[in-house]
Short mmCIF file of C-alpha atoms and ligand atoms in Angstrom, two decimals:
data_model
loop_
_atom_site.label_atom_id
_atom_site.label_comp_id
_atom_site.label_asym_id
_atom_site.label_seq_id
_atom_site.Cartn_x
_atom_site.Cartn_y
_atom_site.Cartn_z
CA UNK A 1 105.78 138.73 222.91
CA UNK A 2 103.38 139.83 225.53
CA UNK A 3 99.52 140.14 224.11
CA UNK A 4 98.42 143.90 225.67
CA UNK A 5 95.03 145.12 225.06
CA UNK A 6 96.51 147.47 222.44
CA UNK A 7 98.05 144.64 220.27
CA UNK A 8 94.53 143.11 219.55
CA UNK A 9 93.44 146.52 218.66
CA UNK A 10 96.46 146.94 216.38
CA UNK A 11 95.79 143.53 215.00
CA UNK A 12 92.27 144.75 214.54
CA UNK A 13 93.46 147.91 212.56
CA UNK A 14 96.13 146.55 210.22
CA UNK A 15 93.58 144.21 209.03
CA UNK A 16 90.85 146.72 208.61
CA UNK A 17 93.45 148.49 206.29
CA UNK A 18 93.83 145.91 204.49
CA UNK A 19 90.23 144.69 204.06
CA UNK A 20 89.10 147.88 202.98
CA UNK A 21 92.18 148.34 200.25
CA UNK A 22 91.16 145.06 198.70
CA UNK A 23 87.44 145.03 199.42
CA UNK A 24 86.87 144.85 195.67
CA UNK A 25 89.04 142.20 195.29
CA UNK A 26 87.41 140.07 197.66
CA UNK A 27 83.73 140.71 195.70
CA UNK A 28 85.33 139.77 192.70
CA UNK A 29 86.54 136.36 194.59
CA UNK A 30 83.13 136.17 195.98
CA UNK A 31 80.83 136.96 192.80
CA UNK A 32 83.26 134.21 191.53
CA UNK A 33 82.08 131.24 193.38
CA UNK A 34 79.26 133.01 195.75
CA UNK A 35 76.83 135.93 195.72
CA UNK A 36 79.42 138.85 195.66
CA UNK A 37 79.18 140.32 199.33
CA UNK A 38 82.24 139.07 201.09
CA UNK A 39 83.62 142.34 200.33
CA UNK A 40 80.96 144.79 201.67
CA UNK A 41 80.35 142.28 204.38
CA UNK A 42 83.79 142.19 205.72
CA UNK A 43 84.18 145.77 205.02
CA UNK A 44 81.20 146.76 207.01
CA UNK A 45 82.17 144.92 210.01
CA UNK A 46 85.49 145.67 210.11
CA UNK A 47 84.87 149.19 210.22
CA UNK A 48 82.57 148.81 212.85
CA UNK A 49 84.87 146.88 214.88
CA UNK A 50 87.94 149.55 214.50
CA UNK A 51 85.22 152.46 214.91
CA UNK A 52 83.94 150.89 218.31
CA UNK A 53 87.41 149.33 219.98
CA UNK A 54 88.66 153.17 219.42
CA UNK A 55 85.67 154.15 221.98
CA UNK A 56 86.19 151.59 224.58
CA UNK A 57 88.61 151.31 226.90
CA UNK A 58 89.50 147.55 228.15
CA UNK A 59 90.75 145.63 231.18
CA UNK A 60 92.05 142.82 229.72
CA UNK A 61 92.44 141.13 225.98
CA UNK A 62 89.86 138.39 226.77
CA UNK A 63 88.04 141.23 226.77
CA UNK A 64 88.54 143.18 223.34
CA UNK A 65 88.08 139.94 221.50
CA UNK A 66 85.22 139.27 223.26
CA UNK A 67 83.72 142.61 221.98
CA UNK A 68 85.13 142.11 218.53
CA UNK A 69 83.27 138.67 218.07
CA UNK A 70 80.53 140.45 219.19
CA UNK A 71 80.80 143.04 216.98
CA UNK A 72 81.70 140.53 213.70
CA UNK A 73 78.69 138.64 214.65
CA UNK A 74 76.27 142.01 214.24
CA UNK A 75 77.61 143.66 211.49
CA UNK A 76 79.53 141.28 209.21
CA UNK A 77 76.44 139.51 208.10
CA UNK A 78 76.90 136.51 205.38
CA UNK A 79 78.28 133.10 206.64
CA UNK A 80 81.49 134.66 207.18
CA UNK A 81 80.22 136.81 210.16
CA UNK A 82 78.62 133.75 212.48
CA UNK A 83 81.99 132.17 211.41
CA UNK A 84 84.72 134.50 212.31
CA UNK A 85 82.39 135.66 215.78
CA UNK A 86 82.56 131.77 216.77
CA UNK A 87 86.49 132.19 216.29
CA UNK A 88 87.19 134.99 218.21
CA UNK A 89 84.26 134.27 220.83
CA UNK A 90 86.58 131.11 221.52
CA UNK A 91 90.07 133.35 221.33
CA UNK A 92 88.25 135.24 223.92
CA UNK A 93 87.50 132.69 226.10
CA UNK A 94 90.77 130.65 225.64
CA UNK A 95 92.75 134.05 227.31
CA UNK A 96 89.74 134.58 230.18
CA UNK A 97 91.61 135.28 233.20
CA UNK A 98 95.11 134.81 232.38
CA UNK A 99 97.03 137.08 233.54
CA UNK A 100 100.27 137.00 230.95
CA UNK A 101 99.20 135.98 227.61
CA UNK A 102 102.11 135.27 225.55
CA UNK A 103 102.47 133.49 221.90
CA UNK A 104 102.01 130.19 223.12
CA UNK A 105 98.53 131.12 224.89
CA UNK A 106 97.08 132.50 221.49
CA UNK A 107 98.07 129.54 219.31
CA UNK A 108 96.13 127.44 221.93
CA UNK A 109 93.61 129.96 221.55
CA UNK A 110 93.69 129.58 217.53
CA UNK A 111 93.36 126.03 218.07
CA UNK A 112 89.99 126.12 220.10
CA UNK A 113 89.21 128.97 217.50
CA UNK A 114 89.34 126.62 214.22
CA UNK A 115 87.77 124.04 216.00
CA UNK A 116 85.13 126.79 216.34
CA UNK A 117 84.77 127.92 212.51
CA UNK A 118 84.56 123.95 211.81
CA UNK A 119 81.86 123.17 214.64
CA UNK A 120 79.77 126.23 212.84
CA UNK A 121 80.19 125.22 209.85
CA UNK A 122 79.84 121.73 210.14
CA UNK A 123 82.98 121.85 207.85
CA UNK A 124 86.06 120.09 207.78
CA UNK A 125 89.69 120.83 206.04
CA UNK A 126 89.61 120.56 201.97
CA UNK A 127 86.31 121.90 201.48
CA UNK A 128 87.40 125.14 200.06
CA UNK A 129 86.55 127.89 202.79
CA UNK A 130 88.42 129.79 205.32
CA UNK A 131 88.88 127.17 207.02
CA UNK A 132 91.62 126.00 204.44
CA UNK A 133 93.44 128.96 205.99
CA UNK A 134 92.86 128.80 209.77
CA UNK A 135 94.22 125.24 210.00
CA UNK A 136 97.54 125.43 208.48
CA UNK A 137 98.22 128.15 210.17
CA UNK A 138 96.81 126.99 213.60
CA UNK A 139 98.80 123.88 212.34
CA UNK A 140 102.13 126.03 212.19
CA UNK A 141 101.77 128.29 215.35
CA UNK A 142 101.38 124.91 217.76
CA UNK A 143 104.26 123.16 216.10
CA UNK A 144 106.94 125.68 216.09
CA UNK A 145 109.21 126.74 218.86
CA UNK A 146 108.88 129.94 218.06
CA UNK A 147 106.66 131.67 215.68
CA UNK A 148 108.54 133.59 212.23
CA UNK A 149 106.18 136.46 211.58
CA UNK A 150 107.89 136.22 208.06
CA UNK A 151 107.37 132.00 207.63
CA UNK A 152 103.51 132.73 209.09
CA UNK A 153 102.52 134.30 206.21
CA UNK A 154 104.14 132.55 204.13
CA UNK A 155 101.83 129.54 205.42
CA UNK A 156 98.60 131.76 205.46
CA UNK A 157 99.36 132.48 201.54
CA UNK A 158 100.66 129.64 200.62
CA UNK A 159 96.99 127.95 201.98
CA UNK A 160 95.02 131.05 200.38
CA UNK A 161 96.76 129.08 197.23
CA UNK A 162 95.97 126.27 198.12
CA UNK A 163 92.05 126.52 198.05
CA UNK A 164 92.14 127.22 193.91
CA UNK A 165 92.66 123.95 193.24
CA UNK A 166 89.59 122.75 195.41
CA UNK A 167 85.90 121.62 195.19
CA UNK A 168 83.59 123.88 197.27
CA UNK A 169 81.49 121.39 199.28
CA UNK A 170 80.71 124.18 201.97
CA UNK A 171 78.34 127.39 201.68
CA UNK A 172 77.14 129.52 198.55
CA UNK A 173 80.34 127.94 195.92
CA UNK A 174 79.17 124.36 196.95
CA UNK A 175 76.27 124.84 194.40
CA UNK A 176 78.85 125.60 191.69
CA UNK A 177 80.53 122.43 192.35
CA UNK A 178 82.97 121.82 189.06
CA UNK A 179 82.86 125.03 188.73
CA UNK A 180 84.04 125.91 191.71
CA UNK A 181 87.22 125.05 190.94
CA UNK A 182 89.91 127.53 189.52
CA UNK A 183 88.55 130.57 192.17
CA UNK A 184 90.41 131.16 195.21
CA UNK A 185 88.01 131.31 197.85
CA UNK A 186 86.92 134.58 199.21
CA UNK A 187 86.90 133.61 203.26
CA UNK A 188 90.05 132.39 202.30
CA UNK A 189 91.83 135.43 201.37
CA UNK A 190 89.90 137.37 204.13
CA UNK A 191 91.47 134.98 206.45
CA UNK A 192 95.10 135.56 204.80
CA UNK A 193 94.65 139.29 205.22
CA UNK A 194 93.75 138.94 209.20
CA UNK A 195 97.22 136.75 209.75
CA UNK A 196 99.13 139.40 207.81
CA UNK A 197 98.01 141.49 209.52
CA UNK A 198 98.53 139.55 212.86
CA UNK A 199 102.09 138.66 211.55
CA UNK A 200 102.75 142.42 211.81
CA UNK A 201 101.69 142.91 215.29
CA UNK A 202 104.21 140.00 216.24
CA UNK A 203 107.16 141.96 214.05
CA UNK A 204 106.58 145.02 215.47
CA UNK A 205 105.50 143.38 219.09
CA UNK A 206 106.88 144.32 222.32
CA UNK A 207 108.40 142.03 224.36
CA UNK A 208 107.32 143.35 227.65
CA UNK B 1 44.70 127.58 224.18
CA UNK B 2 48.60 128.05 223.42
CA UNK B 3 50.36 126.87 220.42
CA UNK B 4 53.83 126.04 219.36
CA UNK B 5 55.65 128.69 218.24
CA UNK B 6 56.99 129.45 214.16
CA UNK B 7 60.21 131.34 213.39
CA UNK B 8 60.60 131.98 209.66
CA UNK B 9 64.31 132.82 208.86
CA UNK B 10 65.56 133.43 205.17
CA UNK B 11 68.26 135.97 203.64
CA UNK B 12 64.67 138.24 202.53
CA UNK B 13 62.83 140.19 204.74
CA UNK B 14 60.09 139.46 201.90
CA UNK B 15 60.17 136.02 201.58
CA UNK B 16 59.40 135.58 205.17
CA UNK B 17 56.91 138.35 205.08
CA UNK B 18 55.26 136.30 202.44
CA UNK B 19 55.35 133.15 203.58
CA UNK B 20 53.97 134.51 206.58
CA UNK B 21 51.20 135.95 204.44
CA UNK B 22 50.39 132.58 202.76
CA UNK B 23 49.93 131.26 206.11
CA UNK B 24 47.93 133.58 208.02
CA UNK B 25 45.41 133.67 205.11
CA UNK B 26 44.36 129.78 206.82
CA UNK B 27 46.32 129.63 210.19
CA UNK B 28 45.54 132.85 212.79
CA UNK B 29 45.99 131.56 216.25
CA UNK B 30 49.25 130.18 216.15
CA UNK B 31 51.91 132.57 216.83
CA UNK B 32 53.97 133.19 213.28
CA UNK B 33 57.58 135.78 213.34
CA UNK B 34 58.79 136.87 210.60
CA UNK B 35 62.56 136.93 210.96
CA UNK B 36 64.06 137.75 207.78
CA UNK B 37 66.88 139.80 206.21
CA UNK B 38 69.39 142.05 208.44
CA UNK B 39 68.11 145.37 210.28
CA UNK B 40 68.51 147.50 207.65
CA UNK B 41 66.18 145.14 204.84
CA UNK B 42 69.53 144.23 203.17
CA UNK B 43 69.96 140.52 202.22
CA UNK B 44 70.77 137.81 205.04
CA UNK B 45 70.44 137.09 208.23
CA UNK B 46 70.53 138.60 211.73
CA UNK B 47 71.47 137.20 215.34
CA UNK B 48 69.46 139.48 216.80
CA UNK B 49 66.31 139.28 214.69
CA UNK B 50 66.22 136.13 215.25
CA UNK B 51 66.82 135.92 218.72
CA UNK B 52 63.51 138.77 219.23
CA UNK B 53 61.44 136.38 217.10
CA UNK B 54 61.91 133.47 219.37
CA UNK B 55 60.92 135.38 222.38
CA UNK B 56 57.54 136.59 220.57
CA UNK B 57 57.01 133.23 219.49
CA UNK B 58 57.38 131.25 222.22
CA UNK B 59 54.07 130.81 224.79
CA UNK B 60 55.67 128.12 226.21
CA UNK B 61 54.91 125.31 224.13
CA UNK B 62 58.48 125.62 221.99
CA UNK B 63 59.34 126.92 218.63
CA UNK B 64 59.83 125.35 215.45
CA UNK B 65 62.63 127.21 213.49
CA UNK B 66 62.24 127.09 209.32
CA UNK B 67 65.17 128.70 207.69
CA UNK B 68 66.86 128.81 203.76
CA UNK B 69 70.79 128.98 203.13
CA UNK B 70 73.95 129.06 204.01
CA UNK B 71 74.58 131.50 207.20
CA UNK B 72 70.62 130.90 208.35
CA UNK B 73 71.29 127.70 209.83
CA UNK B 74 74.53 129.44 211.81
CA UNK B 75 73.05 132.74 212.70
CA UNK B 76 69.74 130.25 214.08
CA UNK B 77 72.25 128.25 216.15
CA UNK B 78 74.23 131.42 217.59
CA UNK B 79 71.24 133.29 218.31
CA UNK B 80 70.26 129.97 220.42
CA UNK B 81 73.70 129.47 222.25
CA UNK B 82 74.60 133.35 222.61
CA UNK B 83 70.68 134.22 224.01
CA UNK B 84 70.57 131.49 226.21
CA UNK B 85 67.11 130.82 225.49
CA UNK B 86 64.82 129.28 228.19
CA UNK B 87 62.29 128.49 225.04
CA UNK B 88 62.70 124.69 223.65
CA UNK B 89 63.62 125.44 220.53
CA UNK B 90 64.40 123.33 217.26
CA UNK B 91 65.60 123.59 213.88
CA UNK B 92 63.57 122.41 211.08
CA UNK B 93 65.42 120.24 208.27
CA UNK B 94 62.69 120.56 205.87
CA UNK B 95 61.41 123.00 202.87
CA UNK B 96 61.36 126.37 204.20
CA UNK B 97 58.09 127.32 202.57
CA UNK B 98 55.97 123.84 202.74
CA UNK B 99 57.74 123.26 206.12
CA UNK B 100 56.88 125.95 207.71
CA UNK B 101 53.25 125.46 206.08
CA UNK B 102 52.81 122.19 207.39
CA UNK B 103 54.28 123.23 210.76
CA UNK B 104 51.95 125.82 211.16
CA UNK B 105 48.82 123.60 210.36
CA UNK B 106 50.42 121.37 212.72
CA UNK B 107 50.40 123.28 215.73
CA UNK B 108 46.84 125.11 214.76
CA UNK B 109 45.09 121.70 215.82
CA UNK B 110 47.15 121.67 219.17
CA UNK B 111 49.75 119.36 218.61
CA UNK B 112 53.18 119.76 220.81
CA UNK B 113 56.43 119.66 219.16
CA UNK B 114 57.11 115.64 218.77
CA UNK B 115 54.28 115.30 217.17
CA UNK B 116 54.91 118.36 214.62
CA UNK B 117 58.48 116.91 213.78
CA UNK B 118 57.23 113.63 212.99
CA UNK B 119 54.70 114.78 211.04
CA UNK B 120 57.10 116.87 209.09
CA UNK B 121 59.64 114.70 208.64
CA UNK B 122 56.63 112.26 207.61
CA UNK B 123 55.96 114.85 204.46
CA UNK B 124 59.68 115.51 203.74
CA UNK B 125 62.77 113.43 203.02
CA UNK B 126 65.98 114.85 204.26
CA UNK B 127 67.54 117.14 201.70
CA UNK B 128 70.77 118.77 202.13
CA UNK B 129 70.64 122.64 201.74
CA UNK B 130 73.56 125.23 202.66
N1 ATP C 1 79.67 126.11 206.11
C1 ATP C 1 80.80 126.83 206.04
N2 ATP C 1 81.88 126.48 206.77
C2 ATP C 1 83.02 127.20 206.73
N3 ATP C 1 83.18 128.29 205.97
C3 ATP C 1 82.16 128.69 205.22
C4 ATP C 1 80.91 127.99 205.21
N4 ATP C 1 80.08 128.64 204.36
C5 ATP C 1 80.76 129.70 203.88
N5 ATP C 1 82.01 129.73 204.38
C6 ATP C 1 83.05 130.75 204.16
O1 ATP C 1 82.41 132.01 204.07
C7 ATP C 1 82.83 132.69 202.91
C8 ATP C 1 81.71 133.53 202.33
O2 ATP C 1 81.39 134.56 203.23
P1 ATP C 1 80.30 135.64 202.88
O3 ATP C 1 80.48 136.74 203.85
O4 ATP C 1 80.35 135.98 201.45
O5 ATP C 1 78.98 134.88 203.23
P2 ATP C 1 77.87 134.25 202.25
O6 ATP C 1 78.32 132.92 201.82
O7 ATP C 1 77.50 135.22 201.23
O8 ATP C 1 76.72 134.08 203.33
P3 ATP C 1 75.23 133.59 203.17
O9 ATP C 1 75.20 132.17 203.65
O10 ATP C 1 74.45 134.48 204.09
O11 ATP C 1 74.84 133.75 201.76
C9 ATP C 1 83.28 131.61 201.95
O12 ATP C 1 84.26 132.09 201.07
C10 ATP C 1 83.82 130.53 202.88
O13 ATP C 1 85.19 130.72 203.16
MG1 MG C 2 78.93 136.00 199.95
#
């Protein structure tokens, strides 16, 4: 498909449905292993984000993500705001001034975007946090021929999974260590919920 | 006289309120910013506080940055990149409290930044926090 300016803000909306239907879920997750405000953090933001891209009109996508990292950065708060802004401030910049931005152009773009979250962080893969999520999926959208909305979040859950079994060594669940393990991680399932929701936009996506 | 700037970030507005307070009791001259909490007092850390309290603090001789956990370190390093500041700035491995305490003593008796980091890093192994 063809990323329009509306497809972002679609993106942006499924996922804010879907953060605030299991914003308790991902407190419980985060007064698991952390201090309990992943929920109300991503909850806050996100509404922010849907309340504000509703008000603006934009000229290109570069653009809306631009304004989203912007807006994740002010009103997300936690580590998970800085982190996520840094990801979309590079999805912004990796589809500045192109003119058709099509599958291919975003994967690139989620490439430079984990590399983002990791730079932030000074994190790596295997350290329990959303980064766990945002490479295998990354991983998947640059190997494939063609991305299977269906098979991406399969991958994104699949990793979500994944980060139960680890050791935190990264943010508030570091301190925890042992104990650590056994919780999913809360940035994790965040993370899952955003490539749902982005797997949608691709189902549904136009091909114009 | 200038000084070298302090920037005091931590998750609570009162913690950096306080240490502020412990410090201005000996240290008045050199310029101290409190840069705690998000806008609205809750707990953690804002871009744009932090950003402001650079630009107070800063008379041209840099800015020493102290900070606590987690998403202070990454909010510090944003507000640096995103504001590109003109200020020589510079993140503080080192207790947040004592740190800053020593910092601040520091720069009181004139010294420029170098001098401050060694001196700091003198009183302080490395520790690992966030
Ligand atoms: N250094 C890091 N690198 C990558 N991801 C991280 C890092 N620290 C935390 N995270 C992710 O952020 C999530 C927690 O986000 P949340 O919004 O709860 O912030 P927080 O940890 O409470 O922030 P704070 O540091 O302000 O206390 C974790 O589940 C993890 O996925
Ligand atoms: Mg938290």
């Amino acid at each position: 498909m063809i990323w329009k300016e509306v497809d972002i803000v679609s993106w942006m909306d499924k996922t804010n449905e879907k953060i605030q239907a299991n914003k308790s879920e991902l407190t419980i997750l985060d007064r698991n292993i952390g201090d309990g405000d992943h929920g109300i953090n991503m909850s806050r933001g996100f509404q922010k984000i849907v309340d504000q891209l509703q008000e603006t009109n934009y000229s290109s996508v570069s653009a809306v993500l631009k304004d989203v990292a912007m807006l994740m950065i002010r009103h997300i708060g936690g580590a998970s705001g800085p982190l996520y802004g840094t990801a979309f401030l590079r999805l912004s910049l990796a589809t500045e001034n192109i003119q058709t931005i099509d599958t291919t152009t975003l994967a690139k773009g989620f490439h430079a975007a984990t590399a983002g979250i990791k730079q932030r962080g000074k994190a790596k893969s295997g350290e329990k946090t959303l980064i766990d999520v945002w490479s295998p999926v990354t991983k998947y959208m640059n190997d494939t021929e063609e991305i299977n909305p269906t098979k991406l979040v399969q991958v994104a859950e699949l990793a979500m999974e994944n980060t139960e079994d680890m050791l935190a060594k990264k943010g508030r669940a570091a301190y925890l260590k042992e104990r650590s393990i056994g919780h999913i991680d809360p940035g994790a399932m965040s993370s899952y919920l955003l490539f749902q929701s982005l797997a949608e936009v691709l189902e549904g996506g136009s091909t114009t | 006289m200038t000084y070298v700037g302090i920037v005091l970030v931590s998750h609570s507005e009162k913690v950096t309120d306080g240490l502020k307070e412990i410090i201005r009791e000996v240290i008045e001259d050199v310029p101290v910013e409190s840069a705690g909490g998000m806008e609205d007092g809750l707990i953690g850390t804002s871009v744009d506080k932090i950003t402001t309290a650079i630009r107070q603090a800063d008379q041209g001789r840099g800015v020493l940055i102290f900070y606590d956990l987690g998403s202070a370190k990454m909010n510090t390093d944003l507000a640096i990149e995103l504001a590109d500041l003109q200020e020589e700035v510079e993140l503080v491995e080192a207790p947040l409290i004592e740190g800053a305490y020593v910092g601040a003593v520091e720069a009181s008796i004139g010294r420029d930044m170098t001098e401050i980091l060694a001196s700091i890093h003198a009183s302080f192994p490395k520790i690992e926090i966030g």
